[in-house]
CSV table of C-alpha atoms in Angstrom, one decimal:
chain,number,residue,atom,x,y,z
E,1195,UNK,CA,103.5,84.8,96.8
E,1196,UNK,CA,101.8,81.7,95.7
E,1197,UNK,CA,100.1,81.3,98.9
E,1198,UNK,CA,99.0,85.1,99.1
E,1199,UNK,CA,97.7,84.5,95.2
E,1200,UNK,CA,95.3,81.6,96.4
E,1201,UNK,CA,93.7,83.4,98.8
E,1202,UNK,CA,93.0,86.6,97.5
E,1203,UNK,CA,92.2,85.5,93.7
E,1204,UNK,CA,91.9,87.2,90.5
E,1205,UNK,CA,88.5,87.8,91.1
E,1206,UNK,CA,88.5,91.6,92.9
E,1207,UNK,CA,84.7,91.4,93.6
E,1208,UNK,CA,85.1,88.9,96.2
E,1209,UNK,CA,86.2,89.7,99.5
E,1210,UNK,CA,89.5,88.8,99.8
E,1211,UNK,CA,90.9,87.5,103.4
E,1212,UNK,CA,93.2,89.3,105.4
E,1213,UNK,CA,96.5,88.1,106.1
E,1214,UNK,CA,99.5,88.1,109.1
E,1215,UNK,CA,102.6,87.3,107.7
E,1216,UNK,CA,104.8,86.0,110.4
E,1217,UNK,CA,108.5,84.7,111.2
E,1218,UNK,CA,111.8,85.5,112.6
E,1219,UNK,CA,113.2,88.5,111.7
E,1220,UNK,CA,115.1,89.0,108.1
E,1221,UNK,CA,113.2,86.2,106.9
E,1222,UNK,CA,111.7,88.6,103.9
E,1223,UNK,CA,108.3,90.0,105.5
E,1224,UNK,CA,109.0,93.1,104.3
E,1225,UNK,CA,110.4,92.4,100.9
E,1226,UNK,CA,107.1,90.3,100.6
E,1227,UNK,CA,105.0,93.4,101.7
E,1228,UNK,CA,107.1,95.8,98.8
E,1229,UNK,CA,106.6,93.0,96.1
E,1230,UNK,CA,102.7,93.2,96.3
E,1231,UNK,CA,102.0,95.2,93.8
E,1232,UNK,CA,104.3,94.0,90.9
E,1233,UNK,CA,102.3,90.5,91.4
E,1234,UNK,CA,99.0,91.8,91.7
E,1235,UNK,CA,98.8,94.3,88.8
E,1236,UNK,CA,97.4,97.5,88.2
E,1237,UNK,CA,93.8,96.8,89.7
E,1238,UNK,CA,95.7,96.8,92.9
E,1239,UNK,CA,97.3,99.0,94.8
E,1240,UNK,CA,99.4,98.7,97.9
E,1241,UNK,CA,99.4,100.7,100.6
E,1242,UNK,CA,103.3,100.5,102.5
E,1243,UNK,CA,102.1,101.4,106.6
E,1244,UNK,CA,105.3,100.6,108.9
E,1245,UNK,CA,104.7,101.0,112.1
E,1246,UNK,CA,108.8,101.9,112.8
E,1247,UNK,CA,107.9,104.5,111.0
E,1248,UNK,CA,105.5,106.0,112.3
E,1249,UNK,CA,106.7,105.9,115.5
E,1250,UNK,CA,105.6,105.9,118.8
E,1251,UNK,CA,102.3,106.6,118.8
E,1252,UNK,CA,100.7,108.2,122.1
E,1253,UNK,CA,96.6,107.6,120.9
E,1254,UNK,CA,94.5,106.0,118.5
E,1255,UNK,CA,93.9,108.5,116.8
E,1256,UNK,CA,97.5,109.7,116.1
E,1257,UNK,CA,97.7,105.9,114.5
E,1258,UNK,CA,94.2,106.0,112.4
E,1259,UNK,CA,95.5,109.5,110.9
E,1260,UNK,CA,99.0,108.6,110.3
E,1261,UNK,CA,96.9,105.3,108.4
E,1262,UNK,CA,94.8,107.6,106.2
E,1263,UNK,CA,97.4,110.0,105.4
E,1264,UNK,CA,99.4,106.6,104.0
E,1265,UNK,CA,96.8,105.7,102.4
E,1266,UNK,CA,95.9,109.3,100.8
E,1267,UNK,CA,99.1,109.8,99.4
E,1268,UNK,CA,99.5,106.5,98.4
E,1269,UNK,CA,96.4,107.3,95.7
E,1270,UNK,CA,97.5,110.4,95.1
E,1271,UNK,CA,100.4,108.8,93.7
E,1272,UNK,CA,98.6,106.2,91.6
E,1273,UNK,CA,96.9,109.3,90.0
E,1274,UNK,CA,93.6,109.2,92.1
E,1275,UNK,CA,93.2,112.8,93.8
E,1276,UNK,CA,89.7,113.3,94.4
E,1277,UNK,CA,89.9,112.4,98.2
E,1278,UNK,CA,91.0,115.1,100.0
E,1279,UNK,CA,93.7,114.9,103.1
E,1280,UNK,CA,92.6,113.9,106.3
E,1281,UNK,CA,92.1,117.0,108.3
E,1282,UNK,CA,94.0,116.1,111.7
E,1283,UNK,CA,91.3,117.8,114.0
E,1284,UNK,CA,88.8,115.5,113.2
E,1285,UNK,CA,90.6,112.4,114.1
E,1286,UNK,CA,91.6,114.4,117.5
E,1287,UNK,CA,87.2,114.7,118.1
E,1288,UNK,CA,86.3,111.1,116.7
E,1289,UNK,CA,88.6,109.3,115.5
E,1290,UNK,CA,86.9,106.3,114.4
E,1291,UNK,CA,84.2,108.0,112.8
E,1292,UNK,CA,86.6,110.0,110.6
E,1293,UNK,CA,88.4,107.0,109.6
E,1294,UNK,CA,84.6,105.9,108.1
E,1295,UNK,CA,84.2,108.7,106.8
E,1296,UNK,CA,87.7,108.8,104.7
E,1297,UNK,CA,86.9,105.1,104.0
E,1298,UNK,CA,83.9,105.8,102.5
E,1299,UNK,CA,85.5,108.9,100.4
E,1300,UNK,CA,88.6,105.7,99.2
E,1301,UNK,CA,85.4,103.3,98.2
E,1302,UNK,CA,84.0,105.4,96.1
E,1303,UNK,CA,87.2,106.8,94.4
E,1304,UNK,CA,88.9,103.2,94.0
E,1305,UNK,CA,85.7,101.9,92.3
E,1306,UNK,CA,86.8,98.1,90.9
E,1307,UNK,CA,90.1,98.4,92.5
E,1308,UNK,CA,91.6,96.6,95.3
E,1309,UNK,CA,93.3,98.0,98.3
E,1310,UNK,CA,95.7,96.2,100.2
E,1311,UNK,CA,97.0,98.2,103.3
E,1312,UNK,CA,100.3,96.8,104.9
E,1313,UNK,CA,100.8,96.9,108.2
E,1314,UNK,CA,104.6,96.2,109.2
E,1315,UNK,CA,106.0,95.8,112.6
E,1316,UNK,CA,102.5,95.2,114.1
E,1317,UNK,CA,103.7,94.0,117.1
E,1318,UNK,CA,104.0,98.0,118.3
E,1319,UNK,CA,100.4,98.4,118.3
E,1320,UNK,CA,100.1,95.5,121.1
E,1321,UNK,CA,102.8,97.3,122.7
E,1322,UNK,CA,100.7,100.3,122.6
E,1323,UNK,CA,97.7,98.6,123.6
E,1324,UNK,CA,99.7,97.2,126.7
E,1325,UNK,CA,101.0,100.8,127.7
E,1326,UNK,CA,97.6,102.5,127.1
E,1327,UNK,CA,98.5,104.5,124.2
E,1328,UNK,CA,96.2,102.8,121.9
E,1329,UNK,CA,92.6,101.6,122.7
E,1330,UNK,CA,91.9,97.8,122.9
E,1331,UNK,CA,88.5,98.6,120.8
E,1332,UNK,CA,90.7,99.6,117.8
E,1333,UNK,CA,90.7,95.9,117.2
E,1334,UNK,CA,87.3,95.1,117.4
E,1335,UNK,CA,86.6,98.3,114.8
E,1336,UNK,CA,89.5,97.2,112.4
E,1337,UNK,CA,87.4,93.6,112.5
E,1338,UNK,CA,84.2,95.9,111.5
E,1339,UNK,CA,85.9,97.6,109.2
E,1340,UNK,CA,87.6,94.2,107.2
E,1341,UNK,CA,84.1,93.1,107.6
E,1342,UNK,CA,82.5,95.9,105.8
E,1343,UNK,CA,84.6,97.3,103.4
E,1344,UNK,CA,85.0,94.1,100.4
E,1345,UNK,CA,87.4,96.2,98.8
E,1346,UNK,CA,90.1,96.5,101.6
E,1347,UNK,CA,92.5,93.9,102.7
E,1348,UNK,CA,95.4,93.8,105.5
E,1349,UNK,CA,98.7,92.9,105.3
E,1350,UNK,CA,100.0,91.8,109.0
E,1351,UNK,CA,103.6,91.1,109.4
E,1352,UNK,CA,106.0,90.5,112.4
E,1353,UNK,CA,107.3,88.2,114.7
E,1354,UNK,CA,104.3,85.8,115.6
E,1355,UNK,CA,100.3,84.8,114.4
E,1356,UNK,CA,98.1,86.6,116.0
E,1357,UNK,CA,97.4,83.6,118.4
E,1358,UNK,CA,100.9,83.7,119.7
E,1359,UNK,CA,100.0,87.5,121.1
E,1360,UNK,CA,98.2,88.7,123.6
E,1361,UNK,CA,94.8,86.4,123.1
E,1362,UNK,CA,92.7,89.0,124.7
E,1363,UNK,CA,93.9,91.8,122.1
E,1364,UNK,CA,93.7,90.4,119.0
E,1365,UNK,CA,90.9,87.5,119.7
E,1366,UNK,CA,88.6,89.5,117.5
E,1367,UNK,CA,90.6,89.2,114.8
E,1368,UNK,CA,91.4,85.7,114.7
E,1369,UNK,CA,88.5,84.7,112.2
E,1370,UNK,CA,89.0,87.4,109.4
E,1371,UNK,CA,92.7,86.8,109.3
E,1372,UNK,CA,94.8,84.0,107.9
E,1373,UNK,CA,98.3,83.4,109.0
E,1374,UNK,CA,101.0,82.3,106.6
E,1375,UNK,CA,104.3,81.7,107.4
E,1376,UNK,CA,107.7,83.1,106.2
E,1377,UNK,CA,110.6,80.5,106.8
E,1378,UNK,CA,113.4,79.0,105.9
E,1379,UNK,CA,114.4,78.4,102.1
E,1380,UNK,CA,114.9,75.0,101.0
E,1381,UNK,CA,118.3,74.1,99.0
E,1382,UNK,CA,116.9,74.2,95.8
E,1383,UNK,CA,115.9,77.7,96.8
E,1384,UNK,CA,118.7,78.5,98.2
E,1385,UNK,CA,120.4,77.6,94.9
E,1386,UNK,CA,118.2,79.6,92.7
E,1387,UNK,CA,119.0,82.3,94.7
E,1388,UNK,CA,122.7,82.1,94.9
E,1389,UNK,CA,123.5,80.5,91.5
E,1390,UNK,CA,120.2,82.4,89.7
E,1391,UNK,CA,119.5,85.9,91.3
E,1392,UNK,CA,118.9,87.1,87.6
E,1393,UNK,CA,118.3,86.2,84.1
E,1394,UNK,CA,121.5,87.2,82.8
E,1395,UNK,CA,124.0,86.1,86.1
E,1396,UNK,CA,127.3,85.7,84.0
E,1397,UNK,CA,128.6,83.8,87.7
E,1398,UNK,CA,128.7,80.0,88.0
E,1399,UNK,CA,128.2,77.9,91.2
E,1400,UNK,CA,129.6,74.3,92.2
E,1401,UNK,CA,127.1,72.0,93.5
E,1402,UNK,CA,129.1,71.8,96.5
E,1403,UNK,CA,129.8,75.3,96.9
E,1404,UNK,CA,125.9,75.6,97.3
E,1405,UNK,CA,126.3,72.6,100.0
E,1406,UNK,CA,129.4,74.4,101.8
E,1407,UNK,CA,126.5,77.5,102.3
E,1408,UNK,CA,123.8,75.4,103.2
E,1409,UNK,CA,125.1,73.8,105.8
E,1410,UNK,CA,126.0,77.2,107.3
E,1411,UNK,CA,123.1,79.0,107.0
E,1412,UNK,CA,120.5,76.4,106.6
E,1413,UNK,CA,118.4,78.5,104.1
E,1414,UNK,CA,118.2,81.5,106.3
E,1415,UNK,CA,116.9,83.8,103.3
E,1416,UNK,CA,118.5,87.4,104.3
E,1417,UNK,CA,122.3,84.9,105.5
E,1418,UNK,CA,121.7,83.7,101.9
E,1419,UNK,CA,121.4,86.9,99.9
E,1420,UNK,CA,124.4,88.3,102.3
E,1421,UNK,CA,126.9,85.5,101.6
E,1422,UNK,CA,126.1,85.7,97.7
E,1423,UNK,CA,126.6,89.5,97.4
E,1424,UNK,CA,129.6,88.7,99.2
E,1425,UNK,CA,130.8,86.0,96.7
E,1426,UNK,CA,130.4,89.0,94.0
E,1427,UNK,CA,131.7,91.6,95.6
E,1428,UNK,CA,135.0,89.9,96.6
E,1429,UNK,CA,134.7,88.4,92.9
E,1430,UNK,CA,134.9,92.0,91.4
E,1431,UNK,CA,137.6,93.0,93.5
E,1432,UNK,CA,140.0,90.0,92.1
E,1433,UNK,CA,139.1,90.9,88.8
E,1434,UNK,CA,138.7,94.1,88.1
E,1435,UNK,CA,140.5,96.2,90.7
E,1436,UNK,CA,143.4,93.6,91.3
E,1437,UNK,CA,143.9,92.3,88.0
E,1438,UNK,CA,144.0,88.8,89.1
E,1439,UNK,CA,143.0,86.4,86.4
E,1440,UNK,CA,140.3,83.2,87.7
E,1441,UNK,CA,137.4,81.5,85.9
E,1442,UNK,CA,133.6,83.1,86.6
E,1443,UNK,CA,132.8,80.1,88.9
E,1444,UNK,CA,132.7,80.1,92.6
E,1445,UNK,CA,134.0,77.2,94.8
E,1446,UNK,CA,134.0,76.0,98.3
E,1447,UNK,CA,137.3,78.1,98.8
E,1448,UNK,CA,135.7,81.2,98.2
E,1449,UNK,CA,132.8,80.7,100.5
E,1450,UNK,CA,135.4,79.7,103.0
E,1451,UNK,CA,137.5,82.6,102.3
């Protein structure tokens, strides 16, 4: 969040990079992605696209549409309804030129405000690409578009940078986006989280209970979260289901148990 905080700034009238958030999988991408706009305030808004959502797209146009829609409801929601809904049959004609035209219709009804549009799971559009579904140009008009439009960012996030794909895909994108990686959590992160997770945790942990999970998981964020919820749950069950009296500390015992 830091990282994503430097490059984009307080400062909404300058262009803002693009970003690909990349690691292995249930490293957090997503929670990243769903956290955006409680960081970035008001004058933001987020735009939550997921491509394992959408589906399996058979054209670029099916893509762009399901894109605007996300987008169109997504403002709808944050109480800006002057756009209308992207009408389906003019994606089917030209679909890029209706995606300039909806963008055009967002700039002027977002004014000061930022976008950021999420893209999750990106790895299915090179997919698509690769099956001839989707239309290698769509990456050389999403570089026009991040090009043009000061108020839109992307949000990227899967597996890899988008040097590690395909180069001949995503080469036209290399410049406007920035990669930033998603990895493992440090021990005194992995403390925090554990021993921290709130404000008001009533739950204590020893320093070598945090050691006995480290070594096991090495920081692996989503291994982390699992084995403390785990430590609760089975906490709760001693004490308030079985009765069993035992101080509100966790030990190595319990994380072996």
């Amino acid at each position: 969040m830091r990282r994503l905080e430097e490059l984009w700034g307080s400062d909404l009238s300058i262009q803002a990079p693009s970003i690909v958030l990349f690691g292995h999988r249930r490293m957090g991408k997503t929670s990243i992605l769903q956290n955006l706009g409680k960081r970035f305030g008001r004058d933001t808004i987020v735009v939550h696209f997921t491509m394992q959502r959408v589906g399996r797209v058979e054209a670029t146009w099916e893509l762009l549409h399901a894109a605007a829609l996300e987008i169109h409801d997504t403002l709808v929601d944050a109480g800006i309804k002057e756009i209308g809904e992207p009408d389906e049959d003019t994606f089917t004609d030209h679909p890029y030129r209706a995606f300039n035209r909806f963008l055009s219709h967002v700039r002027r009804a977002v004014g000061e405000r930022r976008v950021i549009l999420t893209v999750d799971e990106f790895e299915a559009i090179e997919q698509g690409i690769a099956e001839g579904r989707i239309e290698v140009e769509l990456l050389n008009y999403l570089r026009g578009v991040l090009q043009g439009e000061r108020w839109l960012v992307l949000a990227f996030a899967g597996l890899h940078t988008l040097e590690e794909m395909a180069a001949d895909y995503w080469n036209p994108l290399y410049g406007s986006v920035h990669p930033v990686r998603v990895g493992f959590l440090s021990w005194q992160d992995a403390a925090d989280l554990l021993a921290n997770p709130s404000v008001d945790f009533p739950l204590d942990f020893t320093r070598a209970t945090v050691d006995r999970v480290y070594d096991w998981v090495r920081g692996q964020p989503y291994l982390t979260q699992l084995i403390g919820h785990s430590l609760v749950t089975r906490y709760n069950r001693q004490v308030f289901e079985s009765g069993q009296p035992r101080e509100a500390r966790f030990t190595v015992e319990d994380v072996d148990a």
